[in-house]
Coordinates of C-alpha atoms and ligand atoms in Angstrom, one line a residue:
M1 CA -20.1 21.6 8.7
S2 CA -19.0 18.2 7.5
H3 CA -19.9 14.9 9.1
G4 CA -17.6 13.0 6.7
F5 CA -14.1 11.5 7.4
D6 CA -11.0 13.5 6.5
L7 CA -8.8 10.4 5.7
A8 CA -6.2 12.4 3.9
E9 CA -5.6 14.3 7.1
R10 CA -5.4 11.1 9.1
L11 CA -2.9 9.7 6.7
R12 CA -0.8 12.9 7.0
T13 CA -0.8 12.6 10.8
R14 CA 0.4 9.0 10.4
E15 CA 3.1 10.2 8.0
D16 CA 4.2 12.9 10.5
R17 CA 4.5 10.3 13.3
D18 CA 6.4 8.0 11.0
L19 CA 3.6 5.5 11.2
R20 CA 2.5 5.4 7.5
R21 CA 2.7 2.0 6.0
H22 CA 3.2 1.0 2.3
L23 CA 2.4 -2.1 0.3
E24 CA 5.0 -3.8 -1.8
V25 CA 3.9 -6.4 -4.4
A26 CA 5.7 -9.8 -4.7
E27 CA 5.6 -11.7 -7.9
R28 CA 5.4 -15.0 -6.1
V29 CA 5.7 -16.5 -2.6
A30 CA 9.1 -18.1 -2.5
G31 CA 12.7 -17.7 -1.2
R32 CA 13.5 -15.6 -4.3
T33 CA 11.1 -13.3 -6.0
R34 CA 10.8 -10.0 -7.8
L35 CA 9.2 -7.1 -5.9
A36 CA 7.4 -4.0 -7.1
A37 CA 6.7 -0.7 -5.2
D38 CA 3.0 -0.2 -4.6
P39 CA 1.6 0.4 -8.1
K40 CA -1.7 1.8 -6.6
A41 CA -4.4 1.1 -9.3
Q42 CA -1.8 0.3 -12.0
A43 CA -0.2 -3.0 -12.9
A44 CA 3.0 -3.8 -10.9
E45 CA 6.4 -3.2 -12.5
F46 CA 8.8 -5.6 -10.9
D47 CA 12.4 -4.9 -10.0
E48 CA 15.3 -7.4 -10.1
E49 CA 14.9 -10.7 -8.2
A50 CA 15.7 -10.5 -4.5
V51 CA 16.2 -13.1 -1.7
I52 CA 13.4 -12.9 0.9
F53 CA 14.4 -13.3 4.5
A54 CA 11.1 -11.8 5.7
S55 CA 8.5 -14.5 5.2
N56 CA 6.7 -16.7 7.7
N57 CA 6.6 -19.4 5.0
Y58 CA 9.3 -21.0 7.2
L59 CA 9.5 -24.4 5.5
G60 CA 9.2 -22.9 2.0
L61 CA 6.1 -25.0 1.3
A62 CA 4.0 -22.3 -0.3
D63 CA 5.4 -23.1 -3.8
D64 CA 6.0 -26.8 -3.1
S65 CA 4.5 -28.9 -5.9
R66 CA 2.9 -31.4 -3.5
V67 CA 1.1 -28.7 -1.6
Q68 CA 0.1 -27.0 -4.8
R69 CA -1.4 -30.2 -6.1
A70 CA -3.3 -30.8 -2.9
A71 CA -4.8 -27.3 -3.2
E72 CA -5.7 -28.0 -6.8
L73 CA -7.2 -31.3 -6.0
G74 CA -9.2 -29.8 -3.2
A75 CA -10.6 -27.1 -5.5
R76 CA -11.5 -29.7 -8.2
T77 CA -13.1 -32.3 -5.9
V78 CA -14.7 -30.2 -3.2
G79 CA -14.8 -26.6 -4.5
T80 CA -12.9 -23.3 -4.5
G81 CA -14.9 -21.8 -1.7
A82 CA -16.9 -23.3 1.2
G83 CA -20.0 -21.4 0.1
A84 CA -21.4 -21.0 3.6
S85 CA -20.6 -21.0 7.2
R86 CA -19.5 -24.4 8.5
L87 CA -22.8 -24.6 10.5
V88 CA -24.9 -24.2 7.3
T89 CA -23.4 -26.2 4.4
G90 CA -19.8 -25.1 4.5
D91 CA -18.5 -28.1 6.5
T92 CA -16.6 -30.5 4.2
S93 CA -14.6 -33.7 4.4
L94 CA -11.5 -31.7 3.8
H95 CA -12.1 -29.6 6.9
R96 CA -12.6 -32.7 8.9
A97 CA -9.5 -34.5 7.6
L98 CA -7.4 -31.5 8.4
E99 CA -8.9 -31.2 11.9
R100 CA -8.2 -34.9 12.6
D101 CA -4.6 -34.5 11.6
L102 CA -4.2 -31.3 13.7
A103 CA -5.7 -33.0 16.7
D104 CA -3.4 -36.0 16.2
C105 CA -0.4 -33.8 15.9
K106 CA -1.4 -31.7 19.0
G107 CA -2.3 -34.7 21.1
T108 CA -5.9 -33.5 21.6
E109 CA -9.3 -35.0 21.2
R110 CA -10.4 -32.5 18.6
A111 CA -9.4 -29.4 16.5
L112 CA -11.5 -26.8 14.8
V113 CA -10.3 -24.6 11.9
F114 CA -11.3 -21.0 11.5
S115 CA -10.9 -18.7 8.5
S116 CA -7.7 -17.1 10.0
G117 CA -5.6 -17.2 13.1
Y118 CA -6.8 -13.7 13.9
A119 CA -10.4 -15.0 13.8
A120 CA -9.4 -18.0 16.0
N121 CA -7.9 -15.8 18.7
V122 CA -10.7 -13.2 18.8
G123 CA -13.5 -15.8 18.5
T124 CA -12.0 -18.1 21.2
I125 CA -11.3 -15.5 23.8
D126 CA -14.6 -13.8 23.2
A127 CA -16.5 -17.1 23.4
L128 CA -14.8 -18.1 26.6
D129 CA -15.9 -14.9 28.2
P130 CA -13.4 -15.0 31.0
D131 CA -13.7 -12.8 34.1
V132 CA -9.9 -12.1 34.0
V133 CA -7.3 -12.6 31.2
F134 CA -3.6 -12.6 32.2
S135 CA -1.8 -11.7 29.0
D136 CA 1.9 -11.5 28.2
E137 CA 2.9 -8.0 27.3
L138 CA 4.2 -9.0 23.9
N139 CA 1.3 -11.1 22.8
H140 CA 0.0 -10.7 19.3
A141 CA -2.5 -8.1 18.3
S142 CA -5.2 -10.7 17.7
I143 CA -5.0 -11.8 21.3
I144 CA -5.2 -8.2 22.5
D145 CA -8.2 -7.7 20.3
G146 CA -9.8 -10.9 21.6
C147 CA -9.4 -9.5 25.2
R148 CA -11.0 -6.2 24.1
V149 CA -13.9 -7.8 22.3
S150 CA -14.6 -10.2 25.3
G151 CA -14.7 -7.2 27.6
A152 CA -12.7 -9.2 30.2
E153 CA -10.6 -7.5 32.8
T154 CA -7.1 -7.8 31.3
V155 CA -4.0 -8.0 33.4
V156 CA -0.8 -7.6 31.4
Y157 CA 2.2 -9.4 32.9
D158 CA 5.9 -8.8 32.1
H159 CA 7.2 -10.6 29.1
C160 CA 7.7 -14.4 29.8
D161 CA 8.0 -13.5 33.5
V162 CA 6.4 -16.3 35.6
A163 CA 7.2 -14.5 38.9
D164 CA 5.4 -11.4 37.7
L165 CA 2.4 -13.4 36.5
R166 CA 2.3 -15.2 39.8
A167 CA 2.4 -11.9 41.7
A168 CA -0.4 -10.5 39.5
M169 CA -2.5 -13.7 40.2
D170 CA -1.8 -13.4 43.9
R171 CA -2.8 -9.7 43.9
R172 CA -6.0 -10.4 42.1
S173 CA -7.4 -12.9 44.6
P174 CA -10.4 -14.4 42.8
A175 CA -14.0 -14.4 43.8
A176 CA -15.1 -18.0 44.2
D177 CA -16.8 -18.5 40.8
E178 CA -14.5 -16.5 38.6
Q179 CA -13.0 -18.0 35.4
W180 CA -9.4 -17.1 34.6
L181 CA -7.5 -17.4 31.4
V182 CA -3.7 -17.1 31.0
V183 CA -2.8 -16.5 27.4
T184 CA 0.6 -16.4 25.7
D185 CA 2.3 -16.7 22.3
S186 CA 4.7 -19.6 22.3
V187 CA 7.4 -18.3 19.9
F188 CA 7.3 -14.5 20.0
S189 CA 7.5 -13.1 16.5
M190 CA 9.5 -10.0 17.0
D191 CA 11.9 -11.4 19.6
G192 CA 12.3 -15.0 18.6
D193 CA 12.1 -16.2 22.2
V194 CA 9.9 -18.8 23.7
A195 CA 7.3 -18.8 26.5
P196 CA 8.0 -20.9 29.6
V197 CA 5.1 -23.2 28.9
S198 CA 5.8 -25.8 31.6
A199 CA 6.1 -23.1 34.3
L200 CA 2.9 -21.5 33.0
C201 CA 1.1 -24.9 33.3
D202 CA 2.3 -25.2 36.9
L203 CA 0.9 -21.8 37.7
T204 CA -2.5 -22.2 35.9
E205 CA -2.9 -25.6 37.7
R206 CA -2.2 -24.0 41.0
Y207 CA -4.9 -21.3 40.5
G208 CA -7.4 -23.6 38.6
A209 CA -7.1 -21.2 35.6
W210 CA -6.9 -22.2 32.0
L211 CA -3.9 -21.8 29.7
M212 CA -4.2 -20.8 26.1
V213 CA -1.0 -21.0 23.9
D214 CA -0.8 -19.3 20.5
E215 CA 1.6 -21.5 18.4
A216 CA 1.3 -19.3 15.2
H217 CA 5.1 -19.2 14.7
A218 CA 5.8 -22.7 16.1
T219 CA 3.3 -25.0 14.5
G220 CA 4.9 -27.5 12.2
L221 CA 8.5 -26.9 13.4
F222 CA 9.0 -28.8 16.6
A223 CA 8.4 -32.3 17.9
D224 CA 6.6 -34.3 15.1
G225 CA 5.2 -31.2 13.4
G226 CA 3.9 -29.8 16.6
G227 CA 4.8 -26.7 18.4
I228 CA 6.4 -25.6 21.7
V229 CA 3.7 -27.3 23.7
Q230 CA 4.7 -30.6 22.1
R231 CA 8.4 -29.9 22.6
A232 CA 7.7 -29.3 26.3
G233 CA 5.6 -32.5 26.5
E234 CA 2.7 -30.5 27.8
S235 CA -0.1 -31.4 25.4
D236 CA -2.2 -32.7 28.3
R237 CA -1.8 -29.6 30.5
V238 CA -2.6 -26.8 28.0
E239 CA -6.3 -26.5 27.7
I240 CA -6.3 -24.5 24.5
Q241 CA -3.7 -24.8 21.8
L242 CA -4.2 -22.4 18.9
G243 CA -2.3 -21.4 15.8
T244 CA -2.4 -20.4 12.2
L245 CA -2.3 -22.4 8.9
S246 CA -0.7 -19.4 7.2
K247 CA 2.9 -19.6 8.2
T248 CA 4.7 -23.0 8.2
L249 CA 1.6 -24.7 6.9
A250 CA 1.8 -22.5 3.8
S251 CA -1.9 -21.8 3.5
Q252 CA -4.6 -19.6 5.1
G253 CA -6.7 -20.1 8.2
G254 CA -6.4 -20.7 11.9
Y255 CA -7.1 -23.6 14.3
V256 CA -7.9 -24.4 17.9
A257 CA -7.0 -27.8 19.4
G258 CA -8.4 -29.1 22.7
D259 CA -10.9 -31.4 24.2
E260 CA -14.3 -32.4 22.8
A261 CA -16.2 -29.9 25.0
L262 CA -13.9 -27.0 23.9
V263 CA -14.5 -27.6 20.2
E264 CA -18.2 -28.3 20.5
Y265 CA -18.6 -25.1 22.6
L266 CA -16.5 -23.0 20.2
L267 CA -18.4 -24.1 17.1
N268 CA -21.5 -22.9 18.9
A269 CA -20.3 -19.8 20.5
A270 CA -17.3 -18.3 18.7
R271 CA -18.9 -15.6 16.5
S272 CA -15.9 -15.5 14.1
F273 CA -16.6 -19.2 13.4
V274 CA -20.4 -19.1 13.4
F275 CA -20.8 -15.9 11.3
S276 CA -18.0 -16.4 8.8
T277 CA -17.8 -18.6 5.7
G278 CA -15.9 -21.9 6.3
L279 CA -12.3 -22.0 5.4
A280 CA -11.8 -22.4 1.6
P281 CA -11.5 -26.1 0.8
P282 CA -8.2 -25.7 -1.2
S283 CA -6.7 -23.9 1.9
A284 CA -7.7 -26.8 4.1
A285 CA -6.2 -29.3 1.6
A286 CA -3.0 -27.4 1.3
A287 CA -2.5 -27.0 5.0
R288 CA -3.1 -30.7 5.5
E289 CA -0.5 -31.7 2.9
A290 CA 2.0 -29.1 4.4
L291 CA 1.4 -30.6 7.9
R292 CA 2.1 -34.1 6.5
I293 CA 5.4 -32.9 4.9
A294 CA 6.3 -31.1 8.2
R295 CA 5.8 -34.3 10.1
E296 CA 7.1 -36.9 7.8
T297 CA 10.2 -35.3 6.1
D298 CA 13.4 -33.6 7.3
R299 CA 12.2 -30.2 6.1
A300 CA 12.4 -28.7 9.6
D301 CA 16.0 -29.9 10.0
R302 CA 16.9 -28.0 6.9
L303 CA 15.4 -24.9 8.3
W304 CA 17.4 -25.3 11.6
D305 CA 20.5 -25.8 9.5
R306 CA 20.0 -22.4 7.8
V307 CA 19.1 -20.8 11.1
E308 CA 22.2 -21.9 12.7
R309 CA 24.5 -20.8 9.8
L310 CA 22.9 -17.4 9.7
R311 CA 22.9 -16.8 13.4
S312 CA 26.5 -17.8 13.9
G313 CA 27.6 -15.9 10.7
V314 CA 25.9 -12.6 11.8
E315 CA 27.1 -13.0 15.4
E316 CA 30.7 -13.5 14.3
M317 CA 30.5 -10.2 12.5
G318 CA 29.7 -8.5 15.8
Y319 CA 25.9 -8.2 15.6
E320 CA 23.7 -9.1 18.5
V321 CA 21.0 -11.6 17.6
L322 CA 18.1 -12.0 20.0
G323 CA 16.0 -15.1 20.8
E324 CA 16.6 -18.8 20.5
T325 CA 14.5 -19.9 17.5
H326 CA 14.2 -19.8 13.8
I327 CA 13.3 -16.0 14.0
L328 CA 16.6 -14.1 14.1
P329 CA 16.1 -10.5 15.3
V330 CA 19.3 -8.7 14.6
L331 CA 19.5 -5.9 17.2
V332 CA 20.4 -2.4 15.8
G333 CA 19.0 -0.1 18.5
D334 CA 18.5 3.2 16.7
R335 CA 15.5 3.4 14.3
D336 CA 17.3 5.3 11.6
D337 CA 20.2 2.9 11.6
A338 CA 17.8 0.0 11.3
L339 CA 16.1 1.6 8.3
A340 CA 19.5 2.4 6.8
L341 CA 20.6 -1.2 7.2
D342 CA 17.3 -2.5 5.7
Q343 CA 17.9 -0.2 2.7
G344 CA 21.6 -1.2 2.5
L345 CA 20.7 -4.9 2.4
R346 CA 18.3 -4.2 -0.4
E347 CA 21.1 -2.8 -2.5
Y348 CA 22.6 -6.3 -2.2
G349 CA 19.4 -8.0 -3.2
I350 CA 18.4 -9.1 0.3
V351 CA 15.0 -8.3 1.9
V352 CA 14.9 -8.1 5.7
P353 CA 12.4 -5.7 7.2
A354 CA 13.4 -3.2 9.8
I355 CA 11.1 -3.4 12.9
R356 CA 10.9 -0.1 14.7
P357 CA 9.1 1.5 17.6
P358 CA 6.2 1.5 18.4
T359 CA 6.2 -2.2 17.2
V360 CA 9.2 -2.8 19.5
P361 CA 10.4 -0.6 22.5
E362 CA 12.3 2.6 21.8
G363 CA 16.1 1.9 21.4
T364 CA 15.6 -1.7 20.3
A365 CA 15.0 -1.3 16.6
R366 CA 16.0 -4.5 14.8
L367 CA 16.0 -6.4 11.6
R368 CA 13.9 -9.5 11.7
V369 CA 15.7 -12.2 9.7
A370 CA 13.4 -15.1 8.9
P371 CA 15.3 -18.0 7.1
M372 CA 13.4 -20.6 5.1
A373 CA 14.2 -24.3 4.7
T374 CA 14.5 -23.7 0.9
H375 CA 17.1 -21.0 1.0
T376 CA 20.2 -22.3 -0.8
D377 CA 23.8 -22.1 0.2
A378 CA 24.2 -19.2 -2.2
D379 CA 21.2 -17.4 -0.6
I380 CA 22.8 -17.7 2.8
R381 CA 26.2 -16.5 1.6
Q382 CA 24.5 -13.6 -0.2
C383 CA 22.7 -12.6 3.0
L384 CA 25.8 -12.8 5.2
D385 CA 27.9 -10.9 2.7
A386 CA 25.2 -8.2 2.5
F387 CA 25.1 -7.9 6.3
R388 CA 28.8 -7.3 6.4
A389 CA 28.9 -4.9 3.5
A390 CA 25.8 -2.9 4.5
G391 CA 26.7 -2.9 8.1
E392 CA 30.1 -1.4 7.4
E393 CA 28.5 1.2 5.1
V394 CA 26.0 2.2 7.8
G395 CA 28.8 2.3 10.4
L396 CA 27.4 -0.5 12.5
L397 CA 30.4 -2.8 12.2
Ligands
PMP1 N1 -1.1 -15.1 16.3 C1 0.2 -14.7 16.1 C2 1.2 -14.9 17.2 C3 0.6 -14.2 14.9 O1 1.9 -13.9 14.6 C4 -0.4 -14.1 13.8 C5 -0.1 -13.7 12.4 N2 0.8 -12.6 12.3 C6 -1.7 -14.5 14.1 C7 -2.0 -15.0 15.4 C8 -2.8 -14.3 13.1 O2 -2.8 -15.4 12.2 P1 -3.4 -15.2 10.8 O3 -2.3 -14.5 10.0 O4 -3.7 -16.6 10.3 O5 -4.6 -14.3 10.9

């Protein structure tokens, strides 16, 4: 009898269910890079350069020389790692400077940075210890895990459906002292659509609940470097604004922005903050410089220009593009067609990942096109030409 783990068998099961994932190595984080199939323990052997329309580095700041210099300076002046939890000796001037800027951008009293957006979501929901969480059905896995870890009763409402949420809140009439949390992504990463933040504020106010908005995909791209909460003018009505430093802000880490009591409570009670080493100082410095660039330059306008050209170009060919943001999910439907289109685009040097069930509902397989502000006119043309040629080859056009 064995009490060990048969991982090869588990991997086979995943393979059989079409759920086995594979790594691919990128030479650099940029709009164009060479890629290599998973070399396992060997050194990577890179293919020809490809144009990447699959990164969350939306403003293309991960290889921006200003951001690189900020990270370098952070490493040299403060250190490469925080060396301890923020509560011990890992709290540095760079963390504080970034938190001041984030709070200013989000219109809140304070902000607190975590070592990832994942850690921010799990730590925050767990620390709040709500009696009930109302959660959008398409919320990110880190929100779902936060609900699980907290042990709260979790009520999942239909995607962006305020009427369904309201009905769920009505049905679940609260005991007098219950504490309720409504949580939603702002921009949904697989659908490119946007949560109805103002309507959610109305509802949470009505029930005396709190609203938590995960701006992972929106931070840095909307009003003055803010997210959807700022675009909606609701900074004062959303109790918890949360996001990541790893997408538009071209770094690593997560943040929570809110009032003084929220931040003071989380730095005491969020286990993923208390028991994890502080964010690496170069990451804090890089994110701060990226936030400055997002707020003070026209970088975001350049992204929206590329988004518009790609969306209209792909739609004119006859594809259906979902959503209303910088994330362009090109609907294909059948999972095998989506994979074939993904492969076909690669033949033309364009990388766009196929997103298949169970990540998205059956029959809604799609290609998630993520333009970057740094894509050139030639990159956009190459992408559009590839969508036409590969689409015709696969029989979608
Ligand atoms: N929330 C959302 C909506 C996300 O898309 C992600 C990242 N995929 C996270 C949280 C987690 O952020 P991080 O990558 O910094 O852990």
